[in-house]
Coordinates of C-alpha atoms and ligand atoms in Angstrom, one line a residue:
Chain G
X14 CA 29.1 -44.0 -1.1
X15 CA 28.5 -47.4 -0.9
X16 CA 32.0 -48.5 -0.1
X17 CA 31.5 -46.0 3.5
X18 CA 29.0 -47.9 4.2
X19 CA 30.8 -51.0 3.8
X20 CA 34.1 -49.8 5.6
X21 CA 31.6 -48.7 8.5
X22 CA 29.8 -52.3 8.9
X23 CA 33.7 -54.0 8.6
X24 CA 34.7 -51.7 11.5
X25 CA 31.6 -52.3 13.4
X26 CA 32.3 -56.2 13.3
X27 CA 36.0 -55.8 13.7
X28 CA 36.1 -53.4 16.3
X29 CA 32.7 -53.4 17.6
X30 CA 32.7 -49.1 17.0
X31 CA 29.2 -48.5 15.3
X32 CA 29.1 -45.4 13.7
X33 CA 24.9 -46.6 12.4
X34 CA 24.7 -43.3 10.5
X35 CA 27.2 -44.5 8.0
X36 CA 25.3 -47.9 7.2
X37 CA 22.0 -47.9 8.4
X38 CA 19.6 -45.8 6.4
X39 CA 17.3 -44.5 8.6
X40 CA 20.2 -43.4 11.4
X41 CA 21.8 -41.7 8.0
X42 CA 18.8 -39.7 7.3
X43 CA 18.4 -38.2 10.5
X44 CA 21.9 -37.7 11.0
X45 CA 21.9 -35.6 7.7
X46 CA 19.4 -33.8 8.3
X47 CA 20.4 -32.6 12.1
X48 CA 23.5 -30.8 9.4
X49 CA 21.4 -29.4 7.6
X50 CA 19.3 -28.1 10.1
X51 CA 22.3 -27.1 12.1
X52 CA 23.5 -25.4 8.9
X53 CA 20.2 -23.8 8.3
X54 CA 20.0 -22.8 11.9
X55 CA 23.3 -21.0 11.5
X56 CA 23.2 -19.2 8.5
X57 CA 19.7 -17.3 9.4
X58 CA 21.1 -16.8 13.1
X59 CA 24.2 -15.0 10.9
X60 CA 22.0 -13.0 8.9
X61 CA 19.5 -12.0 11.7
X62 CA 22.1 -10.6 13.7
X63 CA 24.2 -9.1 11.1
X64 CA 20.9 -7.0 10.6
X65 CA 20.3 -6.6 13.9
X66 CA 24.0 -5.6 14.8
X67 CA 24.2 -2.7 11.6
X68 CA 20.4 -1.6 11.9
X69 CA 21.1 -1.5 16.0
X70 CA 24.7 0.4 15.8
X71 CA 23.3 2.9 13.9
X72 CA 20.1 3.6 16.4
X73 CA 22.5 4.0 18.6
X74 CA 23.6 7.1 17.4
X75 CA 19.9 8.2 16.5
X76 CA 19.1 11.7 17.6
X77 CA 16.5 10.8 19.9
X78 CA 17.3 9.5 23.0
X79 CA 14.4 6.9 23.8
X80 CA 16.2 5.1 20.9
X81 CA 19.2 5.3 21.8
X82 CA 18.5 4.2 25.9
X83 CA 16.1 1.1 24.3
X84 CA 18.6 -0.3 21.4
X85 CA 21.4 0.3 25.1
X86 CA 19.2 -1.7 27.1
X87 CA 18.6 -4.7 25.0
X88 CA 22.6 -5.0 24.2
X89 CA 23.0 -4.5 27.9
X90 CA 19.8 -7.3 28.7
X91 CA 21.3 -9.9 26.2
X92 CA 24.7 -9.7 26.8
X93 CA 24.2 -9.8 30.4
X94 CA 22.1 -13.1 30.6
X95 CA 22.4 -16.7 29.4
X96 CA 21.6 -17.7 26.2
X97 CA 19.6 -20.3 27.3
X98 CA 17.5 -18.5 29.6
X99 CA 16.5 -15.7 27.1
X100 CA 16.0 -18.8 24.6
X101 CA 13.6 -20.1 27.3
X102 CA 12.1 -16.5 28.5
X103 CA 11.0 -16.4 24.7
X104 CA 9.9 -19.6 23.9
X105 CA 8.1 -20.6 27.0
X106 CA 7.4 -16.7 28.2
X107 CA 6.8 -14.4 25.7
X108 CA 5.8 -17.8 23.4
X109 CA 2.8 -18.4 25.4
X110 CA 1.1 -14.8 25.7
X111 CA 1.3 -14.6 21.6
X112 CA -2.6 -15.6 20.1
X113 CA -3.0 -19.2 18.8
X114 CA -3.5 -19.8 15.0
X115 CA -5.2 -22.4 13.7
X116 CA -3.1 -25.1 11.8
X117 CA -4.3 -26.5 8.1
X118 CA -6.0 -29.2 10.1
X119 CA -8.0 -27.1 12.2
X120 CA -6.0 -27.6 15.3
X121 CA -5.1 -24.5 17.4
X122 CA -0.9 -23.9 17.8
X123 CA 1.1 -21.5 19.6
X124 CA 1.6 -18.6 16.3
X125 CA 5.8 -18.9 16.4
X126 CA 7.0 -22.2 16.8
X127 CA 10.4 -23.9 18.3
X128 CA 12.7 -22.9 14.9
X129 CA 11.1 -19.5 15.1
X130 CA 12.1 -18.9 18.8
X131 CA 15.2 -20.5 18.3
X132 CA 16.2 -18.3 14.9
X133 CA 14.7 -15.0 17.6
X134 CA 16.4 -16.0 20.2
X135 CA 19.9 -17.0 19.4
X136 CA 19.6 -13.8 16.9
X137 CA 19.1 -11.3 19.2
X138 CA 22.1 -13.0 21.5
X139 CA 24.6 -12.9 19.5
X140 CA 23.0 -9.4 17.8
X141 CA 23.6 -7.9 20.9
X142 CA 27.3 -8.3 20.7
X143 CA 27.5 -7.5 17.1
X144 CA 25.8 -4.2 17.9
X145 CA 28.5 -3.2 20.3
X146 CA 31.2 -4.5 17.5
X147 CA 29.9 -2.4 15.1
X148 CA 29.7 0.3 17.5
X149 CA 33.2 0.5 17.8
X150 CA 34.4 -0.2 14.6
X151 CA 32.0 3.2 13.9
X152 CA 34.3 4.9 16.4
X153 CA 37.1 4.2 14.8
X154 CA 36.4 5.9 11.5
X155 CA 37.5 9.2 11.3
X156 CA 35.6 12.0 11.9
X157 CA 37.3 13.8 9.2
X158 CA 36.2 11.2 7.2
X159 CA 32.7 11.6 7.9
X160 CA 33.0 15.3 7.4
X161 CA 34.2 14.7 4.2
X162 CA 31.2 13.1 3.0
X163 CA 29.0 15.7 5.2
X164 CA 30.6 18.5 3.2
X165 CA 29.3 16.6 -0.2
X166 CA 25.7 16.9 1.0
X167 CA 25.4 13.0 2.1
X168 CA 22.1 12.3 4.9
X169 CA 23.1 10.9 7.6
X170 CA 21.9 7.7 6.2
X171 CA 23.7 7.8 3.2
X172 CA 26.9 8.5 5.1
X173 CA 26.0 5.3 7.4
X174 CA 25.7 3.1 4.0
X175 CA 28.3 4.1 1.8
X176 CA 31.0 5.6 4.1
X177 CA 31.3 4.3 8.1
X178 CA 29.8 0.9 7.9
X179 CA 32.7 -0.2 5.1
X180 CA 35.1 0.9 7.2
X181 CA 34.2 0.0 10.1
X182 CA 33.5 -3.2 9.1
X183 CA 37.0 -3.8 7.9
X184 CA 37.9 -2.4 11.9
X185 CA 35.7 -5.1 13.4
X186 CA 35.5 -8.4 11.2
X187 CA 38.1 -10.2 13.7
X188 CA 35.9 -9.0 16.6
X189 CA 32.4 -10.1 14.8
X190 CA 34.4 -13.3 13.0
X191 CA 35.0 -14.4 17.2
X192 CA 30.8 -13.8 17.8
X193 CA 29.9 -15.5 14.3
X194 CA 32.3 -18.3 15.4
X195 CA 30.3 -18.1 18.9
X196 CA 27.4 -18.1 17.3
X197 CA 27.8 -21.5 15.2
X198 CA 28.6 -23.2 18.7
X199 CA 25.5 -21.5 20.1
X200 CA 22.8 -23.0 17.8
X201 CA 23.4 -27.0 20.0
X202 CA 21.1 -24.8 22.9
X203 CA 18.0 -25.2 20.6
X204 CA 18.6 -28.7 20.9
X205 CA 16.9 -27.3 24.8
X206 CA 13.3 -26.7 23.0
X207 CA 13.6 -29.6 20.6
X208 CA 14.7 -27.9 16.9
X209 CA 15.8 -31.0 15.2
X210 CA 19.5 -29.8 14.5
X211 CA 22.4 -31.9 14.8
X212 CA 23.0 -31.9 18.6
X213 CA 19.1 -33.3 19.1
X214 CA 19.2 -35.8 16.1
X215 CA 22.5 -37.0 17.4
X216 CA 20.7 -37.9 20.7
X217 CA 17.8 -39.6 18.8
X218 CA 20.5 -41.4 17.5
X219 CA 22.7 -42.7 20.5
X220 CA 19.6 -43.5 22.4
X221 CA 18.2 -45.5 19.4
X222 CA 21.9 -47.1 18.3
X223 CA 23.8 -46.8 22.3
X224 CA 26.6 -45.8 20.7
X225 CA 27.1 -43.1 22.7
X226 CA 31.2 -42.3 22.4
X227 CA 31.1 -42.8 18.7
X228 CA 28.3 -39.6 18.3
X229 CA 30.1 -37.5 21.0
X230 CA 33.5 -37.7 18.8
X231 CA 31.3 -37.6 15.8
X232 CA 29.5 -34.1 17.2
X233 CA 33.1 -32.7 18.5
X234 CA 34.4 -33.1 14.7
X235 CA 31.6 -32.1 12.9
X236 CA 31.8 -28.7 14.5
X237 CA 35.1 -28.4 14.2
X238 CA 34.5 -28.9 9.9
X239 CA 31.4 -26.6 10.6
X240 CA 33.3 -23.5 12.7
X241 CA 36.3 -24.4 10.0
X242 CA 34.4 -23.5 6.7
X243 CA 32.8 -20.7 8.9
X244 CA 36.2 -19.7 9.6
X245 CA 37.8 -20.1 6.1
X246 CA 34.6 -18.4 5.0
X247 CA 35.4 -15.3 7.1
X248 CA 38.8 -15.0 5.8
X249 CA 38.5 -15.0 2.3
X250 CA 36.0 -12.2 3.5
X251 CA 38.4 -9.9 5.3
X252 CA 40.8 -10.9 2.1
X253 CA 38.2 -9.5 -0.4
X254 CA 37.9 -6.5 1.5
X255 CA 40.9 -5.6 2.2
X256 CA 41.9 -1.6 0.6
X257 CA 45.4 -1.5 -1.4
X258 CA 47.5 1.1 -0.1
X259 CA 44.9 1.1 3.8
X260 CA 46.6 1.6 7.0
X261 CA 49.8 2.9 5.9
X262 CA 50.5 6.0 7.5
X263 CA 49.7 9.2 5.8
X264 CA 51.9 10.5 3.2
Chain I
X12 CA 42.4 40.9 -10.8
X13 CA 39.0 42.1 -11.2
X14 CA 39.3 45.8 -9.8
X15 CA 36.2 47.3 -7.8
X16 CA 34.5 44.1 -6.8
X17 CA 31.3 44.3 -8.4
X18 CA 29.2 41.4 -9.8
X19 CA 26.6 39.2 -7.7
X20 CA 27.5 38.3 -4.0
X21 CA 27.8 34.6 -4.0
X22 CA 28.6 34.6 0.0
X23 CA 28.7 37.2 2.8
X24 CA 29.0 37.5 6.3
X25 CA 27.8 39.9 8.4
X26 CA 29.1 40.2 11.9
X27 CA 29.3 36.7 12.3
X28 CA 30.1 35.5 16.3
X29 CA 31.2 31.6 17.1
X30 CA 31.7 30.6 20.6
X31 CA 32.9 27.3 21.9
X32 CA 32.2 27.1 25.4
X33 CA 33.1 30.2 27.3
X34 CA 35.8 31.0 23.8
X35 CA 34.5 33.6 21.6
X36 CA 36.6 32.3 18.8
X37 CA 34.6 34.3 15.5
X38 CA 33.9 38.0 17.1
X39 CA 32.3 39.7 14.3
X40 CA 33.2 39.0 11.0
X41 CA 32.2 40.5 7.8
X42 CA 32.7 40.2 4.4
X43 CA 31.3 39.4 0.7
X44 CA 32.8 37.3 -1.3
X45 CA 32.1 38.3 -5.9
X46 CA 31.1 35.3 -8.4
X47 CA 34.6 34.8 -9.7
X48 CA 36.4 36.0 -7.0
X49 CA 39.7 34.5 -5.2
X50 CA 39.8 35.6 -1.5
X51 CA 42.6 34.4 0.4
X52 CA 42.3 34.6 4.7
X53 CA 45.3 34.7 6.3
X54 CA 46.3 34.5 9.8
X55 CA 48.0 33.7 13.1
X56 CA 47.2 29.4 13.9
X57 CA 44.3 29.5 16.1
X58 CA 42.8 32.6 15.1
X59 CA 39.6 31.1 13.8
X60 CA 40.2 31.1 9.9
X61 CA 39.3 27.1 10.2
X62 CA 35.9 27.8 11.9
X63 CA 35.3 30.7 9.4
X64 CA 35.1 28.4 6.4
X65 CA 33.3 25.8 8.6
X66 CA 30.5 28.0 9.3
X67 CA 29.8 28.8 5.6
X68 CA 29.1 24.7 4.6
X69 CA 27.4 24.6 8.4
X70 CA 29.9 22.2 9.8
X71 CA 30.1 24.6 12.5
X72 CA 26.9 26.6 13.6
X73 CA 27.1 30.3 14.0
X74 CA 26.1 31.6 17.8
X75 CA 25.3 35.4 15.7
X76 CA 25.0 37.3 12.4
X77 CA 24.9 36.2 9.5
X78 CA 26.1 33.8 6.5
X79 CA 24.4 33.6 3.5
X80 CA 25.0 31.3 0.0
X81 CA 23.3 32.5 -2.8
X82 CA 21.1 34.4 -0.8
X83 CA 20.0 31.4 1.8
X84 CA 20.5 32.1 5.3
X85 CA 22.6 29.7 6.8
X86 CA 22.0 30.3 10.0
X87 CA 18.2 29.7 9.3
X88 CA 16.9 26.6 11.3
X89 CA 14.7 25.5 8.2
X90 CA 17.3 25.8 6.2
X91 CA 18.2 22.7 3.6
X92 CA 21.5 22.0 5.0
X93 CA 22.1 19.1 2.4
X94 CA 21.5 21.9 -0.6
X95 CA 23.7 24.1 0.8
X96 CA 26.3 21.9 0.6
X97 CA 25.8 20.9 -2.8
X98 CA 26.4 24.1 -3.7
X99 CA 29.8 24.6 -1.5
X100 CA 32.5 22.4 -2.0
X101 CA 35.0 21.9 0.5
X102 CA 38.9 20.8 0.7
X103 CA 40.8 20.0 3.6
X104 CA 43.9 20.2 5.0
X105 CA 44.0 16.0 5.7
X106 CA 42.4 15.2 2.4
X107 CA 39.8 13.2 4.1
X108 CA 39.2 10.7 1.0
X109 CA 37.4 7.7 1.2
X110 CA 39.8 5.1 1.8
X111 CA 38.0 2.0 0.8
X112 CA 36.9 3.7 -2.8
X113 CA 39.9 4.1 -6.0
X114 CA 40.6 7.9 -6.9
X115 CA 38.0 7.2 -9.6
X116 CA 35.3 6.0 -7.7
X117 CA 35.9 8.8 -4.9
X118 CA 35.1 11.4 -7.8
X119 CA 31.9 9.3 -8.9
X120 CA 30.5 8.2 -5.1
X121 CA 28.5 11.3 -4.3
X122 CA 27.3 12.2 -7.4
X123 CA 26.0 8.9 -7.8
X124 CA 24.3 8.9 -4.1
X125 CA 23.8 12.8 -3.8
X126 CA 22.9 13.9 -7.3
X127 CA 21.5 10.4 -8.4
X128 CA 23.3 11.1 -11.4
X129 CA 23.5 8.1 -13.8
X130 CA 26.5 6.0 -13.2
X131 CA 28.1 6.2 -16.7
X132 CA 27.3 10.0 -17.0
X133 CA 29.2 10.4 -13.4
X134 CA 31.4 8.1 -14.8
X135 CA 32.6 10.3 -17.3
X136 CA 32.5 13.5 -15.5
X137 CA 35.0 11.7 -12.6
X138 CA 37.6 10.7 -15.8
X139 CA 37.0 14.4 -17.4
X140 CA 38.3 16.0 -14.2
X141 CA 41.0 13.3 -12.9
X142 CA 42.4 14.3 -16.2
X143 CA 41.6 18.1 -15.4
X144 CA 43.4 17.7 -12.1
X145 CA 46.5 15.8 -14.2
X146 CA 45.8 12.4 -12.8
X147 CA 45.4 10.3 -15.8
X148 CA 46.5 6.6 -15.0
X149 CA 45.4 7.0 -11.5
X150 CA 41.6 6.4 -11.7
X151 CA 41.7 2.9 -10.0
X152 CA 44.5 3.9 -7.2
X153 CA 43.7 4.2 -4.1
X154 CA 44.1 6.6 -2.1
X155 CA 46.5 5.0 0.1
X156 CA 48.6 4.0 -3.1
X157 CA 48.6 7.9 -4.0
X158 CA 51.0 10.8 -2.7
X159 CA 49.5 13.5 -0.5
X160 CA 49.6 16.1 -3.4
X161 CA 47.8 13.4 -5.6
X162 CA 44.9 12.7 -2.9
X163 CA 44.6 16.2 -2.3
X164 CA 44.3 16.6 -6.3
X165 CA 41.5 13.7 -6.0
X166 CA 39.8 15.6 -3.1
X167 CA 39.4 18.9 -5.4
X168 CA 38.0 16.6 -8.1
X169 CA 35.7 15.0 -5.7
X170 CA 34.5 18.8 -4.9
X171 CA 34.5 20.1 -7.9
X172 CA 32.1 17.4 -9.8
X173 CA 29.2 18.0 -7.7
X174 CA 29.1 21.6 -9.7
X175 CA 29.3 24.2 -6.3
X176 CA 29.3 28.0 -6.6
X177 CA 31.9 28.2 -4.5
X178 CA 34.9 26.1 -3.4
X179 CA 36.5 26.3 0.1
X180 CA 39.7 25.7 0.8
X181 CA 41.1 25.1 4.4
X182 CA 45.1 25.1 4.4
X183 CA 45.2 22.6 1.4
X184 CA 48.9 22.5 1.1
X185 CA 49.7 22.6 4.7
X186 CA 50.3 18.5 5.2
X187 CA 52.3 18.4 2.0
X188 CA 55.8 18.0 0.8
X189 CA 57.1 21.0 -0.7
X190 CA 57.6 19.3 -4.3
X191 CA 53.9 18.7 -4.3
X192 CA 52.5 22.0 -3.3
X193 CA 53.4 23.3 -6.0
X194 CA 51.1 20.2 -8.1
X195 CA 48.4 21.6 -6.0
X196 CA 48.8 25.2 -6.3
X197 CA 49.0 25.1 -9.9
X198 CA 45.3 22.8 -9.9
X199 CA 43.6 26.0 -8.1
X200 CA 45.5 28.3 -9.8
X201 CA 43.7 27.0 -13.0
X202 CA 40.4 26.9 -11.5
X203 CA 40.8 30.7 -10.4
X204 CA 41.7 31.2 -14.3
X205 CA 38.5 29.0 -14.8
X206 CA 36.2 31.7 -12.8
X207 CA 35.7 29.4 -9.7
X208 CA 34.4 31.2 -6.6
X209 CA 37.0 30.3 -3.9
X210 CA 37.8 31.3 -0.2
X211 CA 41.3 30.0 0.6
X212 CA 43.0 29.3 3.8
X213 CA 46.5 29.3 3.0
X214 CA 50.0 30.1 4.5
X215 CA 51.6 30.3 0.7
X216 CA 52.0 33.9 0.8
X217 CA 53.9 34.1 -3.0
X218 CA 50.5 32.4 -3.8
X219 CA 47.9 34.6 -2.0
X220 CA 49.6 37.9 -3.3
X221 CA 49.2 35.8 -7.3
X222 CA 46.2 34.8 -7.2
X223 CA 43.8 36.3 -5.0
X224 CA 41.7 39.0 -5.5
X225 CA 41.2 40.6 -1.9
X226 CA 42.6 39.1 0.8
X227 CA 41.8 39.0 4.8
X228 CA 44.0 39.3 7.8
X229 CA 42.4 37.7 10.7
X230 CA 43.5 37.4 14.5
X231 CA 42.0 36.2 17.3
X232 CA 38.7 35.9 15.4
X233 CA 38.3 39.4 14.1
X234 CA 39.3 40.9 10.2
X235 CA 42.2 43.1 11.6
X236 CA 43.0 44.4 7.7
X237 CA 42.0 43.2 4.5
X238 CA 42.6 44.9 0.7
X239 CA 43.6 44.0 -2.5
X240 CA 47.2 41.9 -2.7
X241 CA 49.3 44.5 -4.3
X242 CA 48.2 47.1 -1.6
X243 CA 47.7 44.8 1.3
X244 CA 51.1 43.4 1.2
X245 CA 52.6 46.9 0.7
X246 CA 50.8 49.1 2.9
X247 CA 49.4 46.6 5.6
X248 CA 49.9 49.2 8.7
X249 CA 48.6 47.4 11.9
X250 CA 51.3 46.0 14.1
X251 CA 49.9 42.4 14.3
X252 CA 49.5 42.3 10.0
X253 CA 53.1 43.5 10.3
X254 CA 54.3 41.4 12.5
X255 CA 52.7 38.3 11.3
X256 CA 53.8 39.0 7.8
X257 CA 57.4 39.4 9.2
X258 CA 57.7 36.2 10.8
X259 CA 56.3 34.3 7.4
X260 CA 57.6 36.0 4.7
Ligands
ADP8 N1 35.4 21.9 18.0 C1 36.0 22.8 18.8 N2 35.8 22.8 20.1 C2 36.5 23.6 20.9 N3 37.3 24.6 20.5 C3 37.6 24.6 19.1 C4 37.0 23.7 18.2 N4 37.4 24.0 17.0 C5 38.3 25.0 17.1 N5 38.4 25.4 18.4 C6 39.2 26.5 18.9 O1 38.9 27.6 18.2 C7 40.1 28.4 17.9 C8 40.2 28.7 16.5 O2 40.5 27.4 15.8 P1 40.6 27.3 14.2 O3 39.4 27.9 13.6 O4 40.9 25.9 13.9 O5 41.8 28.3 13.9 P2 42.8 28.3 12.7 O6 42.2 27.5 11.6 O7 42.9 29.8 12.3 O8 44.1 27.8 13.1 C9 41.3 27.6 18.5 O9 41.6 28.2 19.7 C10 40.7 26.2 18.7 O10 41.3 25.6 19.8
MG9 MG1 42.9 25.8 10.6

């Protein structure tokens, strides 16, 4: 990569645009890690609240009603409220009445730190909204469908696993590919409580380097290639999925 | 036809009542139905024959009397619901496959989950009855790549390899085209021949009269006549039997 870093200084003395992160090795490392960070940011916020959204759709058709008015509440709280404040409300609220461990030095610190709040927070935000995907990509499968598979002796559980959830998820993957695409965009707000992703190192950066425009258009592309393999990622998906012969109308 | 209906009860009803709402769609309903037995129940649209069949897996729950499956009470609020229907196997009028699985793995999916059956014994009971149900070539369709008379084929399959007592049948031929009724006519027909318990909903009145062994007349949720085939079709006497039989013959 050694000619990048040459092409970089050239333009820097030609043109006086210094993108540092290209040529100067210490700018480089933290600019690689705030993407990888970023990407390791994303993909557990995807996974949280992928778990979050199936576990949650199905409590909400739980027999018992306390479970079904709690898992309706926390859609309605989380949907309902900024990001950032719930990423605040967590970190700096419910962060503070957790006990204190003690570190390997012997120091006292708060139990969770900032990447745990910020993997809880942004989980449960966009979790929310893949609860009420799911939910009605659930409602879209057949009952007849699900009577089927009742009639075979399936628990309700079982039904769940191996019968509404693969359909509905083939209902609601554009739906849910829009939140995980929302979701990507969402992890900059831990930047707010100081995870060193790719938005915060980027600042480190320009306030290091004062090159200010160059990391803004840098940032603006880099999620673009970030929400694009996302994107691609998601399609291949719904490709893989999809049933020979589905959606035609009944013989 | 087995004459004089003897041999163990496999299912009976006795005065069994089903209400939605303020409707009193089942209003008494008895009968028994003989290991081996075909009984067909026939009837006006809306007279409850649907509901009837649905009561006996517990789809639909009973509001009086009594069903019982090999002896178990289905009305009985500790009753194993998921046993019972292991032991009843039911086919609808829609099919009602599972779209997102091939004709093979629809056969092999419950066994697998309910039965915990090992995969290659399920396996090879799914390919010993695709071929029983003429469907060789069509294990790794799916469903949507198949003809109504071939999913509902796949659907008796489906039933039939979780080993029931007794099968149900709900108006199985009703959403198909006329050449393949016949497909599916001839795979019950076998199973009859096999000695498979069965209570069919049907409008194939050449078909009742073949191969069942009593058959019901219901309206407006109450047996109005019932007897063997050869006597029921020839000496049915109440107006509404006549009448229905009149318009669909
Ligand atoms: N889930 C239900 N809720 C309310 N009414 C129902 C329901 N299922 C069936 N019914 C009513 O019960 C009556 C009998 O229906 P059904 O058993 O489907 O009759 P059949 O199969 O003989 O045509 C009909 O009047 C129907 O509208
Ligand atoms: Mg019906």
């Amino acid at each position: 990569m050694d000619w990048l870093a040459d092409a970089a200084r050239s333009l820097n003395e030609a043109t006086g645009i210094t993108l540092t992160y290209l040529y100067d090795g210490y700018d480089g490392g933290r600019f690689l890690e705030g993407i990888v960070n970023t990407v390791l940011l994303s993909l557990a916020c995807l996974s949280a609240s992928l778990v979050i959204g199936v576990v949650g759709a199905f409590a909400r058709g739980a027999k018992s009603a306390a479970v079904r008015w709690l898992v309706g509440g926390y859609t309605e709280l989380f949907r309902n409220t900024p990001p950032l404040v719930q990423m605040y409300f967590l970190f700096f609220g419910v962060g503070a009445l957790l006990p204190t461990v003690q570190n390997r030095w012997g120091f006292e610190e708060p139990m969770l730190g900032a990447w745990a709040w910020a993997i809880i927070s942004l989980s449960f935000f966009a979790g929310a909204f893949n609860v009420e995907i799911f939910r009605s990509g659930i409602e879209a499968v057949p009952r007849a469908t699900v009577e089927a598979a009742e009639s075979l002796g399936y628990t309700r559980l079982q039904i769940y696993l191996h019968v509404v959830l693969p359909l509905a998820f083939r209902v609601c993957l554009p739906a849910l590919n829009n939140n995980l695409v929302n979701l990507v965009k969402t992890t900059t707000l831990a930047y707010a409580i100081a995870v060193p992703e790719l938005l915060y190192m980027s600042n480190q950066i320009w306030s290091d380097s004062l090159n200010v425009p160059e990391m803004m258009v840098t940032l603006l592309l880099l999620y673009v290639g970030l929400v694009g393999v996302l994107v691609w990622a998601m399609h291949r998906w719904e490709q893989a999925m999809r049933i020979p012969g589905f959606g035609r109308s009944a013989a | 036809m087995s004459a004089g209906r003897t041999g163990e009860v496999v299912v009976s009803l006795r005065d069994v009542r089903k209400s939605f709402g303020d409707v009193e769609v089942l209003r008494g309903v008895s009968f028994d139905v003989r290991r081996g037995e075909v009984v067909c129940v026939i009837g006006p649209s809306g007279s409850g024959k649907s509901t009837l069949i649905r009561c006996v897996n517990g789809l639909a729950k009973v509001n009086g009397g009594s069903i019982t499956v090999m002896g178990r009470e289905v009305n009985d609020p500790r009753l194993d619901v998921l046993a019972l229907r292991r032991s009843v196997g039911m086919v609808f009028q829609q099919y009602n496959l599972f779209p997102h699985r091939t004709a093979l793995q629809n056969v092999m999916m419950a066994q697998v989950t309910v039965l915990k059956r090992p995969k290659a014994e399920a396996e090879r009971v799914a390919r010993a009855l695709i071929a029983k149900v003429k469907l060789e070539g069509k294990e790794d369709a799916y469903p949507g790549e198949l003809s109504g008379g071939q999913q509902q084929r796949v659907a008796i399959a489906r039933s039939l390899a979780m080993n029931p007592e007794v099968m149900l049948f709900d108006e199985v031929t009703a959403a198909l085209d006329p050449e393949t009724v016949k497909e599916v006519l001839n795979t019950i027909r076998q199973l009859a021949a096999d000695g498979m318990t069965c209570i069919l909903v049907t409008h194939e009145m050449g078909f009742a009269r073949e191969v069942a062994d009593h058959i019901y007349f219901t309206d407006r949720g109450v047996i109005v006549e019932h007897g063997p085939p050869a006597s029921f079709f020839a000496e049915a006497s109440d107006p509404r039997t006549r009448e229905f039989l009149g318009q669909i013959l």
